[in-house]
Amino acid sequence: HGLLTIAGGKLTTMRSMAEEAVDRLVELVRTRGSEVPVRPCSTRTRPLPGGRSAAPALDDLPLQEESRHHLRETYGGRAELVADLVRDDPSLGLLVDPELPVIWAEILFAARHEHAVDLLDVMRRRTTLFRDARDQGLSVAGRVAELVGAELSWSVVRRERALMRYRAALEA
């Protein structure tokens, strides 16, 4: 067995690192006797999710203009998927934090479409709440855990553990 590890890196170099990792993995598999045809890595030219199509206007949504702009800039062509959540449930268009453009639909989107599986994942990597909220999202973490937990069928115990892990991450 082999192990391929990627550590460190900056946002600006991640695609290059991904290409190198895939190329090395393909080389490793081939040296172990695999004859399965593998296409060259396409990460250099493949658009990021939402980057293939233009961001929608979102003018039909009852959102603040700052939130519309945030959705277009953050999700690109996939902003329409977040918008559909608001169309289905207008309460998801409300701000998560009154000082930020993040809306509740983004929380649900993270669990439903971005493979988020934990509260910390949603708060730190799928939204800007951990980084930008004055309290790093602590005041809304319980509600976020409820929404994500309902989507992912978490038990009450799992929600409580997720909150404890988030609080521990903030303390660290």
Coordinates of C-alpha atoms in Angstrom, one line a residue:
H1 CA 0.0 0.0 0.0
G2 CA 1.1 3.5 -0.6
L3 CA 0.3 6.8 1.1
L4 CA 0.1 10.1 -0.6
T5 CA -0.1 13.1 1.7
I6 CA -0.6 16.8 0.9
A7 CA 0.2 19.3 3.7
G8 CA 0.1 23.0 3.7
G9 CA -0.4 25.2 0.7
K10 CA -2.1 28.4 0.0
L11 CA -5.5 29.0 -1.7
T12 CA -3.7 30.3 -4.7
T13 CA -1.7 27.1 -5.2
M14 CA -4.3 24.5 -4.3
R15 CA -5.2 23.7 -7.9
S16 CA -1.5 23.2 -8.8
M17 CA -1.1 21.0 -5.8
A18 CA -4.2 19.0 -6.7
E19 CA -2.8 18.4 -10.2
E20 CA 0.6 17.3 -8.9
A21 CA -1.1 14.9 -6.4
V22 CA -3.3 13.4 -9.1
D23 CA -0.4 12.9 -11.4
R24 CA 1.7 11.2 -8.7
L25 CA -1.2 9.0 -7.7
V26 CA -1.7 7.9 -11.3
E27 CA 2.0 7.2 -11.6
L28 CA 1.8 5.2 -8.3
V29 CA -1.1 3.2 -9.6
R30 CA 0.6 2.4 -12.9
T31 CA 3.8 1.3 -11.2
R32 CA 1.7 -1.2 -9.2
G33 CA 0.6 -2.8 -12.4
S34 CA -2.7 -1.1 -13.2
E35 CA -3.5 -0.9 -16.9
V36 CA -6.8 1.1 -16.5
P37 CA -6.7 4.0 -18.9
V38 CA -6.6 7.3 -17.0
R39 CA -7.0 10.7 -18.6
P40 CA -4.7 13.5 -17.8
C41 CA -5.6 15.7 -14.8
S42 CA -8.0 18.4 -15.9
T43 CA -8.0 20.6 -12.8
R44 CA -5.9 23.4 -14.5
T45 CA -8.6 24.1 -17.1
R46 CA -11.8 22.8 -15.3
P47 CA -14.0 25.6 -14.0
L48 CA -14.7 25.7 -10.3
P49 CA -18.2 24.8 -9.2
G50 CA -20.5 27.7 -10.3
G51 CA -17.8 29.1 -12.6
R52 CA -19.1 27.8 -15.8
S53 CA -22.2 30.0 -16.1
A54 CA -23.0 33.6 -15.3
A55 CA -24.3 34.4 -11.8
P56 CA -28.0 35.1 -11.8
A57 CA -29.5 38.5 -11.0
L58 CA -31.6 37.2 -8.1
D59 CA -33.8 40.3 -8.3
D60 CA -36.9 38.3 -7.5
L61 CA -35.7 37.4 -4.0
P62 CA -36.7 39.4 -0.9
L63 CA -33.0 39.9 0.0
Q64 CA -30.9 42.9 0.8
E65 CA -28.7 43.9 -2.1
E66 CA -25.6 43.1 -0.1
S67 CA -26.8 39.5 0.2
R68 CA -27.6 39.2 -3.5
H69 CA -24.1 40.5 -4.3
H70 CA -22.6 38.1 -1.8
L71 CA -24.5 35.1 -3.3
R72 CA -23.4 36.0 -6.8
E73 CA -19.8 36.5 -5.8
T74 CA -19.6 33.4 -3.6
Y75 CA -21.6 30.8 -5.6
G76 CA -21.4 32.1 -9.2
G77 CA -23.7 30.2 -11.4
R78 CA -24.7 28.0 -8.4
A79 CA -26.3 31.0 -6.7
E80 CA -29.5 29.9 -8.3
L81 CA -29.5 26.7 -6.2
V82 CA -29.2 28.8 -3.0
A83 CA -32.0 31.1 -4.4
D84 CA -34.3 28.1 -5.0
L85 CA -34.0 27.3 -1.3
V86 CA -35.2 30.9 -0.5
R87 CA -38.0 30.6 -3.0
D88 CA -39.2 27.4 -1.3
D89 CA -38.9 28.9 2.2
P90 CA -38.6 32.7 2.4
S91 CA -37.4 32.5 6.0
L92 CA -34.1 31.1 4.6
G93 CA -33.5 34.5 3.1
L94 CA -33.1 36.1 6.5
L95 CA -29.6 37.1 7.6
V96 CA -27.8 34.7 9.9
D97 CA -25.9 37.6 11.5
P98 CA -27.2 41.2 11.1
E99 CA -23.7 42.5 10.3
L100 CA -23.0 40.0 7.5
P101 CA -24.6 39.2 4.2
V102 CA -24.8 35.4 4.9
I103 CA -28.3 34.0 4.8
W104 CA -29.8 30.9 6.3
A105 CA -30.2 29.2 2.9
E106 CA -26.4 29.0 2.7
I107 CA -26.4 26.9 5.8
L108 CA -28.9 24.4 4.3
F109 CA -27.0 24.6 1.0
A110 CA -23.8 23.5 2.7
A111 CA -25.4 20.4 4.1
R112 CA -27.5 19.6 1.0
H113 CA -25.1 20.4 -1.8
E114 CA -21.6 20.9 -0.5
H115 CA -21.1 17.7 1.5
A116 CA -20.7 19.5 4.9
V117 CA -21.0 16.9 7.6
D118 CA -20.2 18.9 10.8
L119 CA -21.1 22.2 12.4
L120 CA -17.4 23.3 12.3
D121 CA -17.3 22.5 8.6
V122 CA -20.3 24.7 8.0
M123 CA -19.2 27.6 10.1
R124 CA -15.5 27.6 9.2
R125 CA -15.3 26.3 5.6
R126 CA -18.7 26.6 3.9
T127 CA -19.6 30.1 5.2
T128 CA -17.7 33.1 6.5
L129 CA -19.3 33.0 10.0
F130 CA -16.2 31.7 11.9
R131 CA -14.0 34.3 10.3
D132 CA -16.2 37.3 10.0
A133 CA -18.8 37.3 12.8
R134 CA -17.8 39.3 15.9
D135 CA -18.4 36.2 18.1
Q136 CA -17.2 33.8 15.4
G137 CA -20.8 32.6 15.0
L138 CA -21.2 31.3 18.6
S139 CA -24.5 33.1 19.0
V140 CA -26.0 31.3 16.0
A141 CA -24.2 28.0 16.3
G142 CA -27.2 26.3 18.0
R143 CA -29.6 27.3 15.3
V144 CA -27.1 26.3 12.6
A145 CA -26.7 22.9 14.3
E146 CA -30.5 22.5 14.3
L147 CA -30.8 23.3 10.6
V148 CA -27.9 21.1 9.5
G149 CA -28.9 18.4 12.0
A150 CA -32.5 18.3 10.6
E151 CA -31.1 18.1 7.0
L152 CA -28.6 15.3 7.9
S153 CA -30.9 13.5 10.4
W154 CA -28.7 14.1 13.4
S155 CA -29.8 12.9 16.8
V156 CA -30.1 15.4 19.7
V157 CA -26.9 13.9 21.1
R158 CA -25.1 14.4 17.8
R159 CA -26.2 18.1 17.7
E160 CA -24.9 18.6 21.2
R161 CA -21.6 17.0 20.4
A162 CA -21.3 19.2 17.3
L163 CA -21.9 22.3 19.4
M164 CA -19.3 21.1 22.0
R165 CA -16.7 20.6 19.2
Y166 CA -17.4 24.0 17.8
R167 CA -17.1 25.7 21.2
A168 CA -13.8 23.8 21.7
A169 CA -12.5 25.0 18.4
L170 CA -13.3 28.6 19.3
E171 CA -11.5 28.3 22.6
A172 CA -8.5 26.8 20.8

